[in-house]
């Protein structure tokens, strides 16, 4: 079942439950997926592209959450946090820091990276291999730590 169908079913469930936050979040996800289909113009949308949409939406909400919290707007921050939790349900299981470290160590050995100069090589491989399993910031921080 495609992500679009899963989201549609979740929208129906949220409507029945009268869960406003979930409904708003899911409608936003569906809109982004429909935009991707429109841009693709008949080309099949891959699960990786769908996961990238979810990650981008979570990052946007995380940034908004941090800004609202810093400004003391807890009412708006709570909405962003709740929407983040709804969207995160549709991502694959995220790697723990230990699992991420092990994966990046494997990628470093596969690419033959030895120093911080090889960070780009490691990041390229890690971004592809760990897409959807971890965010880019975590991957980057771990790669820098292991290469230094």
PDB file of C-alpha atoms in Angstrom, residues 111-123 143-144 146-148:
ATOM      1  CA  UNK A 111      34.492   4.331   1.193  1.00  0.00           C
ATOM      2  CA  UNK A 112      38.031   4.234   2.562  1.00  0.00           C
ATOM      3  CA  UNK A 113      37.621   7.606   4.253  1.00  0.00           C
ATOM      4  CA  UNK A 114      40.445   8.528   6.616  1.00  0.00           C
ATOM      5  CA  UNK A 115      40.011  12.166   7.641  1.00  0.00           C
ATOM      6  CA  UNK A 116      37.626  15.096   7.691  1.00  0.00           C
ATOM      7  CA  UNK A 117      38.655  15.799   4.080  1.00  0.00           C
ATOM      8  CA  UNK A 118      36.652  12.715   3.056  1.00  0.00           C
ATOM      9  CA  UNK A 119      33.452  13.914   4.738  1.00  0.00           C
ATOM     10  CA  UNK A 120      31.711  14.587   1.423  1.00  0.00           C
ATOM     11  CA  UNK A 121      32.341  11.059   0.227  1.00  0.00           C
ATOM     12  CA  UNK A 122      30.973   9.607   3.465  1.00  0.00           C
ATOM     13  CA  UNK A 123      27.961  11.933   3.541  1.00  0.00           C
ATOM     14  CA  UNK A 143      30.339  11.367  10.479  1.00  0.00           C
ATOM     15  CA  UNK A 144      32.298  14.439  11.614  1.00  0.00           C
ATOM     16  CA  UNK A 146      34.088   9.621  13.624  1.00  0.00           C
ATOM     17  CA  UNK A 147      36.351  11.237  11.004  1.00  0.00           C
ATOM     18  CA  UNK A 148      38.051  13.656  13.385  1.00  0.00           C
TER      19      UNK A 148
END
